[in-house]
Coordinates of C-alpha atoms in Angstrom, one line a residue:
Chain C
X1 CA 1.1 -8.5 -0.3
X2 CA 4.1 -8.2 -2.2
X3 CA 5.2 -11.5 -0.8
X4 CA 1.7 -13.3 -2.3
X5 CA 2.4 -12.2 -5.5
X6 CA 6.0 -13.4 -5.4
X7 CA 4.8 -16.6 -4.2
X8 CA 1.7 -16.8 -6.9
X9 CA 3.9 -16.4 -9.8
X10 CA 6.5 -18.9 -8.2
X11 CA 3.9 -21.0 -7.9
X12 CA 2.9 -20.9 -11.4
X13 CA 6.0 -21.6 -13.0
X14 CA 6.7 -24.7 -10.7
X15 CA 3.2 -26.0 -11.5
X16 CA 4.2 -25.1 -15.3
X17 CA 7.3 -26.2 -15.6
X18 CA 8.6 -28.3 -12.3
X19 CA 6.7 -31.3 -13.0
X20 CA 8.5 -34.5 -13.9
X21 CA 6.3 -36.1 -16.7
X22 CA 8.0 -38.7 -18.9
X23 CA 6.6 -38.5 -22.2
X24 CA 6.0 -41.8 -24.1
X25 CA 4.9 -40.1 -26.7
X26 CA 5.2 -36.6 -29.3
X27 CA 2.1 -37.6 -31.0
X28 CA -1.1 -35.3 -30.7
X29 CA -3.7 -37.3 -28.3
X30 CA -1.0 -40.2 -27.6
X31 CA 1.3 -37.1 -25.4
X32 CA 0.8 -37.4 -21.6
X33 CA 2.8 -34.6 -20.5
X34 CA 2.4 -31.9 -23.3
X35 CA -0.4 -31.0 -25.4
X36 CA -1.3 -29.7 -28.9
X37 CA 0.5 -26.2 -30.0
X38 CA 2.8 -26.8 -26.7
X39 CA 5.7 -26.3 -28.6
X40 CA 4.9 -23.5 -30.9
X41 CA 1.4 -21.7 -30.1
X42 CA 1.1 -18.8 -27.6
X43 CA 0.7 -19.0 -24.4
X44 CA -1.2 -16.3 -23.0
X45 CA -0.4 -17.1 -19.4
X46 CA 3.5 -16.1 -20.2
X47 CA 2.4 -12.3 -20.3
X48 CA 2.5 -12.6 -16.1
X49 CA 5.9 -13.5 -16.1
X50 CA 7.5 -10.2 -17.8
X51 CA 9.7 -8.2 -15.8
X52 CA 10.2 -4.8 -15.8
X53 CA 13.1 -2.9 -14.7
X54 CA 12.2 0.8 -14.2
X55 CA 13.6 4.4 -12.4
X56 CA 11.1 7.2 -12.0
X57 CA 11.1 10.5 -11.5
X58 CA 8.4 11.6 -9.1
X59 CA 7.7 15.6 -8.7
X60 CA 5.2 15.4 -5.9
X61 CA 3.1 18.5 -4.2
X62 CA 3.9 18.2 -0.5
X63 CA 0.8 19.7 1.8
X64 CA 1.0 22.2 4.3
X65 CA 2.1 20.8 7.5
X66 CA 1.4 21.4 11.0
X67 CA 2.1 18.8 13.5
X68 CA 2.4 18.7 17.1
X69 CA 3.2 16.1 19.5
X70 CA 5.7 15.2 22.2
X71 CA 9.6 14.2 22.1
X72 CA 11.4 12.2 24.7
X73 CA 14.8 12.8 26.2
X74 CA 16.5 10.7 29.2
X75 CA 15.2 13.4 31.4
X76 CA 12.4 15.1 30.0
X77 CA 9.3 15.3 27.3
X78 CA 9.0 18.7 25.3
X79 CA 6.3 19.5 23.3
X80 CA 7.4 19.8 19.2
X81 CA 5.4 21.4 16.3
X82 CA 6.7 20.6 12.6
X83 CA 5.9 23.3 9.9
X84 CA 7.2 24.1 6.5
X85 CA 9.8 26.9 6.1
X86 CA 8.8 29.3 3.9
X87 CA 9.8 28.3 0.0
X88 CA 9.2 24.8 -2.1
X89 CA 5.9 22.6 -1.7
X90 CA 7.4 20.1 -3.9
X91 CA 9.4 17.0 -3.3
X92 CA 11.6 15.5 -6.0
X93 CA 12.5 12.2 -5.6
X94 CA 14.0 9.2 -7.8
X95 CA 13.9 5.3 -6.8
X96 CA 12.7 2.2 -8.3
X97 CA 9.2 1.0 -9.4
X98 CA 8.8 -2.4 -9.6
X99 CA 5.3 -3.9 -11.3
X100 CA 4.1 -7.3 -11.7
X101 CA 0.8 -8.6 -13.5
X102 CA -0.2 -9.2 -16.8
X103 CA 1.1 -7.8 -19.9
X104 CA -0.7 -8.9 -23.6
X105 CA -1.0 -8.1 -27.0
X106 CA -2.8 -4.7 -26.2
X107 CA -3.5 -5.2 -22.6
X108 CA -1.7 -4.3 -19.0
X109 CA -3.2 -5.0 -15.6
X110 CA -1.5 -5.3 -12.9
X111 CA 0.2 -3.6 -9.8
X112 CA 2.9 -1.7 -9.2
X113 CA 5.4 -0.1 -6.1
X114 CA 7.5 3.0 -6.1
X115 CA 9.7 3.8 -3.9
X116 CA 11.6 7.4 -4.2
X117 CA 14.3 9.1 -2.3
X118 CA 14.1 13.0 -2.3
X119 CA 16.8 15.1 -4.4
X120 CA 15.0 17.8 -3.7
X121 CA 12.4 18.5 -1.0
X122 CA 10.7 21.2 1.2
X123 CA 12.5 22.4 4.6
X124 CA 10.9 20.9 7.6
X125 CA 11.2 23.7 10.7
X126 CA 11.0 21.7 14.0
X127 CA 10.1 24.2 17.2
X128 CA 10.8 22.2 20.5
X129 CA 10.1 24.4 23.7
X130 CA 13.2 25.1 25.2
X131 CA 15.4 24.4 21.9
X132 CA 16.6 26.8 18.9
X133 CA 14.2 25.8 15.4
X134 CA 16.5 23.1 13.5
X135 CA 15.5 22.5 10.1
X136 CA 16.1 19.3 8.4
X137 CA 15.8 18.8 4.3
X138 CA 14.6 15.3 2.9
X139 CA 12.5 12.6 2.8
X140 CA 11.0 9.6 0.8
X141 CA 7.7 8.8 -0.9
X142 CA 6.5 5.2 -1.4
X143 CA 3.6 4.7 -4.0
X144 CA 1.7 1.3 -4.1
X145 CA -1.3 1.2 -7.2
X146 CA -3.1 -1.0 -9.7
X147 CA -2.1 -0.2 -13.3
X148 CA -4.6 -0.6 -16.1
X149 CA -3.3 0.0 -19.6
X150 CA -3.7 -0.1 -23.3
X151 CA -1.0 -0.2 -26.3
X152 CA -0.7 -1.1 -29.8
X153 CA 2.8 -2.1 -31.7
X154 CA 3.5 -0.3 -34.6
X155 CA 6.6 -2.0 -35.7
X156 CA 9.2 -1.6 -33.2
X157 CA 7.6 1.3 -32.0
X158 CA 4.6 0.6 -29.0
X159 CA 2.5 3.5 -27.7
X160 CA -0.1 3.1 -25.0
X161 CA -1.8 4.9 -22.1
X162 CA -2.1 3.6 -18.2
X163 CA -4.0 4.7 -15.7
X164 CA -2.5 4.4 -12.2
X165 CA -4.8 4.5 -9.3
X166 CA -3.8 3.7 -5.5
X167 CA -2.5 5.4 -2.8
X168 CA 1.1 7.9 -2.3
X169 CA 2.9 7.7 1.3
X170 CA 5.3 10.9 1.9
X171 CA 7.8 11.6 4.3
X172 CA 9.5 14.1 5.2
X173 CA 12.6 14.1 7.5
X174 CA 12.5 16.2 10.6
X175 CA 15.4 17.2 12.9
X176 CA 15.5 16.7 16.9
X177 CA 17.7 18.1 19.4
X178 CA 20.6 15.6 20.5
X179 CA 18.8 12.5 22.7
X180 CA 16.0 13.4 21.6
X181 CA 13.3 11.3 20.2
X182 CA 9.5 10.2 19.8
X183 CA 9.7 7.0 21.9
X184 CA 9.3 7.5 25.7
X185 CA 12.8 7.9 27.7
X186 CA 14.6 8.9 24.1
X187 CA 15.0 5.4 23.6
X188 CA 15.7 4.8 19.3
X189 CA 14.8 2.6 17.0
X190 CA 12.3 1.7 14.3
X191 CA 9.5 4.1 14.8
X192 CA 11.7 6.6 17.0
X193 CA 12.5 9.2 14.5
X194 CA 10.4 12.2 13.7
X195 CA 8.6 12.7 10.4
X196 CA 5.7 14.3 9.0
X197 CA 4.4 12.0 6.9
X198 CA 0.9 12.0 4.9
X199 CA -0.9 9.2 2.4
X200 CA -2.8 10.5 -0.4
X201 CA -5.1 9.2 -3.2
X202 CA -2.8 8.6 -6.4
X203 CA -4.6 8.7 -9.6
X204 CA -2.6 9.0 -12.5
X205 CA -3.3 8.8 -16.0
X206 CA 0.4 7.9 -18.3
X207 CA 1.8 8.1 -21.6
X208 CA 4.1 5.3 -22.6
X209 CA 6.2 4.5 -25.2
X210 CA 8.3 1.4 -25.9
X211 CA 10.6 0.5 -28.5
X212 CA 11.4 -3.2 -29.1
X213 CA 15.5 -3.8 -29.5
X214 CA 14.2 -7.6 -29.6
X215 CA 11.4 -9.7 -29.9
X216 CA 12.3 -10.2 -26.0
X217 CA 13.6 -6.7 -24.5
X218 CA 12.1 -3.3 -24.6
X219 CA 13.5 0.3 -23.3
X220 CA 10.9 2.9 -23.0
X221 CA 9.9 5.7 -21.3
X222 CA 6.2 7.1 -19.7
X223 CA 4.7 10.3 -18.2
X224 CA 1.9 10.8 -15.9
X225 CA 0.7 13.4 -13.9
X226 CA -1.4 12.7 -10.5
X227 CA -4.5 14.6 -11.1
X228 CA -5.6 13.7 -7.6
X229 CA -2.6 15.5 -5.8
X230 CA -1.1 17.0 -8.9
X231 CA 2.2 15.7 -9.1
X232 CA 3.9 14.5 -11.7
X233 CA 6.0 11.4 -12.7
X234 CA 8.7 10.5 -15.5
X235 CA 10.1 7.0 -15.8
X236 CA 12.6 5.3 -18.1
X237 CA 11.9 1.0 -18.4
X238 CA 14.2 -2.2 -19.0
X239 CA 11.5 -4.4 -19.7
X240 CA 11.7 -8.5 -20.5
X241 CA 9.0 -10.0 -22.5
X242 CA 8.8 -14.4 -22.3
X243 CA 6.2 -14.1 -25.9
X244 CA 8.1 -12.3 -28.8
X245 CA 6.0 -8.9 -28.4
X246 CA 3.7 -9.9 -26.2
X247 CA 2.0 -12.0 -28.3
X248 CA 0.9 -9.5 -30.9
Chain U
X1 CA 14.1 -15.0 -8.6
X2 CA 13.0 -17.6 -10.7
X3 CA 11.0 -15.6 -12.7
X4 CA 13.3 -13.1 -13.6
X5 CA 15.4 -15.1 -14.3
X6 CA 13.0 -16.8 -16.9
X7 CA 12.3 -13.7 -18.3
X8 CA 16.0 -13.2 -18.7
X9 CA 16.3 -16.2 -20.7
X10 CA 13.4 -15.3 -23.1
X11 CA 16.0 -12.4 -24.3
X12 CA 18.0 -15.2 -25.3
X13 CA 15.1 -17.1 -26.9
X14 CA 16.5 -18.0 -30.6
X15 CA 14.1 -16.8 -33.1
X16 CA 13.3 -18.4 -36.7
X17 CA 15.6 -18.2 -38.6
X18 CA 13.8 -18.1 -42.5
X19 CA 17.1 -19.4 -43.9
X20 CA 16.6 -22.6 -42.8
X21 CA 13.4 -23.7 -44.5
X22 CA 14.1 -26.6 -46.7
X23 CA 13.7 -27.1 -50.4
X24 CA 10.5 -29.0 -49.6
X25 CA 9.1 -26.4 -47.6
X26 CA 6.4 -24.0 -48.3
X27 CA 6.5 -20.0 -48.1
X28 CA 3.0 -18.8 -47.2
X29 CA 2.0 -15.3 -46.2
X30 CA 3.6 -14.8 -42.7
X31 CA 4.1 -18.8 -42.0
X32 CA 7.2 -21.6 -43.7
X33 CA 5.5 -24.9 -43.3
X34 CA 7.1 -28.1 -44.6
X35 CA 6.2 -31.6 -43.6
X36 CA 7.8 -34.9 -42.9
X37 CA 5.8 -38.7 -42.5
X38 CA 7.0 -41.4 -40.4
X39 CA 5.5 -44.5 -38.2
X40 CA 5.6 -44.7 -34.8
X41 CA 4.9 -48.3 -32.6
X42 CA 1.6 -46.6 -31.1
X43 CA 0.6 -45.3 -34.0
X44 CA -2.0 -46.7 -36.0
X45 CA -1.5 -44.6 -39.0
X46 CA 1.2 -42.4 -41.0
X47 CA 2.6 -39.6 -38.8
X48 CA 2.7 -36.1 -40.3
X49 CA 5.1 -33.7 -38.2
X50 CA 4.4 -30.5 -39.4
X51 CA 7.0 -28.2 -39.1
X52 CA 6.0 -24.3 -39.0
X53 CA 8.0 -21.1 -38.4
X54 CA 6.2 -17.6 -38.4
X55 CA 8.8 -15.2 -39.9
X56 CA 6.5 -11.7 -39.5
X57 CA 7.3 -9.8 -36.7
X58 CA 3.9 -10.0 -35.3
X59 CA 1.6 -12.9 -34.8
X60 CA 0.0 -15.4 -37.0
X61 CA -2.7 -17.7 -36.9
X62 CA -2.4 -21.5 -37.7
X63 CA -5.3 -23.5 -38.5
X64 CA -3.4 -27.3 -38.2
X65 CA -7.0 -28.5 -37.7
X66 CA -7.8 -27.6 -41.5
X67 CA -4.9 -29.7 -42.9
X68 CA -6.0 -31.4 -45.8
X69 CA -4.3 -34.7 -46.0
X70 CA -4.5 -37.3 -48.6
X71 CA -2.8 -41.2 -49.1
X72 CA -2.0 -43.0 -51.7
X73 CA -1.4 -46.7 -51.2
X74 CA 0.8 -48.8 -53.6
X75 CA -2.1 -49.0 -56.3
X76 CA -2.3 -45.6 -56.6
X77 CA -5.8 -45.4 -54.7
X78 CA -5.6 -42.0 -52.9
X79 CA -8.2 -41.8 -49.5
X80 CA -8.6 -39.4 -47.5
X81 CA -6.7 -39.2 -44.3
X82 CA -8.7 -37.8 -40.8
X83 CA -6.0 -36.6 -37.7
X84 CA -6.6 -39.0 -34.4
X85 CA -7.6 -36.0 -32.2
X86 CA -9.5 -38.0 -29.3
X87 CA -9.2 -34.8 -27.0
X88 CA -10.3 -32.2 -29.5
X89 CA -6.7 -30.2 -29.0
X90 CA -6.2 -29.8 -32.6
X91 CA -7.9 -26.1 -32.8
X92 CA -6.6 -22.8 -34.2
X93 CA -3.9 -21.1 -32.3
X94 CA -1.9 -17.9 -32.7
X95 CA 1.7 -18.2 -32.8
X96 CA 4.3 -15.4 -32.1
X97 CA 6.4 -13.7 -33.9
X98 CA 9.5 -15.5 -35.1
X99 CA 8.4 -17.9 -33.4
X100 CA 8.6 -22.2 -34.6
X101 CA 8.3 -25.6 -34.0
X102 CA 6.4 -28.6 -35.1
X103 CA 3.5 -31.0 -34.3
X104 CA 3.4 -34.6 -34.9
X105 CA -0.1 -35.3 -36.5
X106 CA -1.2 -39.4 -36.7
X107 CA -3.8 -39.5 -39.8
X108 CA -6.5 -42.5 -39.9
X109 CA -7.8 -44.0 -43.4
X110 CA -11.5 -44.7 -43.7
X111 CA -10.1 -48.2 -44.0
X112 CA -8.8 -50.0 -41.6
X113 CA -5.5 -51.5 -42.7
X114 CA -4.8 -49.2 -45.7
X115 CA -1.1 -49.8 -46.5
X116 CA 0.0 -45.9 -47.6
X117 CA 2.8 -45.5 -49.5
X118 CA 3.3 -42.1 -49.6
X119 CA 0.7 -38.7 -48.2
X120 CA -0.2 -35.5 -49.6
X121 CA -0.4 -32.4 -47.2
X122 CA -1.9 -28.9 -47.9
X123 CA 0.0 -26.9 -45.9
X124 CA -1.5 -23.6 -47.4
X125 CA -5.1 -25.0 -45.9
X126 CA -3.1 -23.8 -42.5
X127 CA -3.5 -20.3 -42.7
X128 CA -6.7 -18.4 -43.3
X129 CA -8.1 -18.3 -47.1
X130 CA -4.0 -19.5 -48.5
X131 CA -4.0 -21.0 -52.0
X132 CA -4.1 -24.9 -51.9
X133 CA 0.1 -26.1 -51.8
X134 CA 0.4 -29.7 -51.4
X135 CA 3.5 -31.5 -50.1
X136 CA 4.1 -35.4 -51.0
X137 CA 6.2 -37.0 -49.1
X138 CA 7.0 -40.8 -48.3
X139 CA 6.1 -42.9 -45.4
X140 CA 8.7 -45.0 -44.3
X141 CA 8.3 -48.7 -43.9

């Protein structure tokens, strides 16, 4: 999915701008390359192409966890069960978001991926029969959502609110005895290592506020809180703007 | 990549600079406007290139399709001057902040052949209910 995207917005500046068109003349109606306002007027199509560089700050409410299965040694195949030690039900976690879609005068719509690594997270207690409980403390969180958003410019100042609606993967490390793992014989590899992980509905309304140090370049910061799973969120933004605010 | 990297250039994007609006040119309420004529070979009438800079820090609207332009030939006979628009572009459009640039305009005479010396332009007709400020300026020969 990512990858489309990537490719449509490509694909829109090569159609945009990669064309070689030898213009005979600058003349309105004589031009075969350009058109009228081509050179001056606003293009509304440039508000796909802003970029936003972002870090967030995601306070998430882990759920209870109880999960049992099987783990592979060379020699044999224990039963495990996962549960939460007593404490926390909250991960912490920092990591990108990266966002692409349209951004106008007053208008955001597009989507968005997070990606956090815990600084903070519940303790995950892993019983294997035969084996002392180890307990292992981490994890990552991985949000992918559709933004829809409002803001007006008051000078250099923008406020707006977004609401974020999609889904919220979670992950929580787990510990295993030496050799073993969750792929048949102990073998490792992608998919070998034990987690408890969970996906839940994300819906999250934000606060934003921008400042404008250009025409060009914002900073600016925005707070949600996931009413769906109640967690929370804090980001800072580097964003790049192609129409001098947006067009407003 | 590329993209990015086209939105990294836009930080760079020069901006109007309101310092650099001629002596001929025209303050109106967010918009300089000045004008310039000339002939062009495929041109069948004067060319106006209409030269506009928004200095506000938000966006403006230009009206080019409301410029009011008049010639005068060498008797002094003014006439009324229509753009050569065969595709209909000519149309109001916003225009960002800071933002500038210019438009080459061909005007037609209700007579074919009509040897103008010199055209009138109101650039304030450009922006929504501006006063009337008329520019005259020479067409080359």
């Amino acid at each position: 999915m990512k990858a489309l995207l990537v490719l449509v917005l490509i694909a829109g500046v090569a159609q945009a701008g990669g064309r070689h068109c030898h213009e005979t003349s600058p003349i309105v109606g004589r031009e075969h390359c350009g058109g009228f306002g081509q050179r001056w007027a606003h293009d509304a199509w440039l508000g796909m192409f802003g970029y936003e560089l972002a870090v967030a700050f995601e306070d998430v409410r882990i759920a209870d966890v109880h999960e049992t299965g099987t783990v592979y040694s060379a020699t044999s195949s224990p039963a495990y069960h996962l549960t939460l030690a007593p404490g926390t039900r909250r991960m912490h976690a920092v990591g990108p978001r990266l966002r692409y879609g349209y951004r106008g005068a007053n208008v955001t719509i597009g989507v968005e991926f997070t990606a956090g690594f815990a600084i903070g997270a519940p303790t995950l207690i892993t019983n294997v029969d035969g084996f002392a409980p180890l307990s292992e403390t981490g994890g990552t969180m991985f949000d992918t959502a559709g933004v829809v958003g409002y803001h007006d410019r008051f000078g250099a100042l923008q406020l707006g609110g977004e609401l974020v609606v999609g889904v919220q993967m979670t992950a929580l490390n787990a510990a295993l005895p030496p050799g073993f793992t969750t792929c048949v014989g102990g073998a490792i590899g992608k998919g070998c290592y034990l987690a408890a992980t969970a996906i839940d509905l994300l819906v999250e309304p934000r606060a934003r506020v921008d400042w404008w140090l250009t025409p060009q370049v914002t900073v600016g910061a925005a707070a949600g809180i996931d009413v769906a799973s109640r967690g929370e969120s804090a980001t800072v933004i580097l964003g790049f703007h192609l129409s001098a605010f947006d067009g407003n | 990549m590329r993209w990015f990297v086209l939105a990294m250039l836009a930080a760079c994007i020069s901006p109007y600079n309101a310092s650099t609006l001629p002596p001929s040119g025209v303050r109106l309420s967010c918009v300089d406007a000045w004008v310039e004529a000339t002939t062009r070979p495929e041109a069948e009438g004067p060319v106006v290139v209409v030269h506009v800079g928004n200095r506000c820090d938000h966006s403006a609207r230009v009206d080019l399709g409301s410029l009011k332009v008049v010639g005068l030939d060498e008797q002094g006979a003014t006439w009324p001057l229509s753009p050569y628009d065969p595709r209909h572009e000519i149309e109001p459009r916003r225009m960002d902040a800071l933002a500038w640039g210019e438009e080459w305009i061909e005007f037609h005479a209700p007579v074919h052949g009509a040897s103008l010396a010199s055209v009138d332009v109101d650039v304030g007709s450009i922006e929504a209910l501006g006063e009337a400020r008329w520019i005259r300026v020479v067409v080359p020969r």
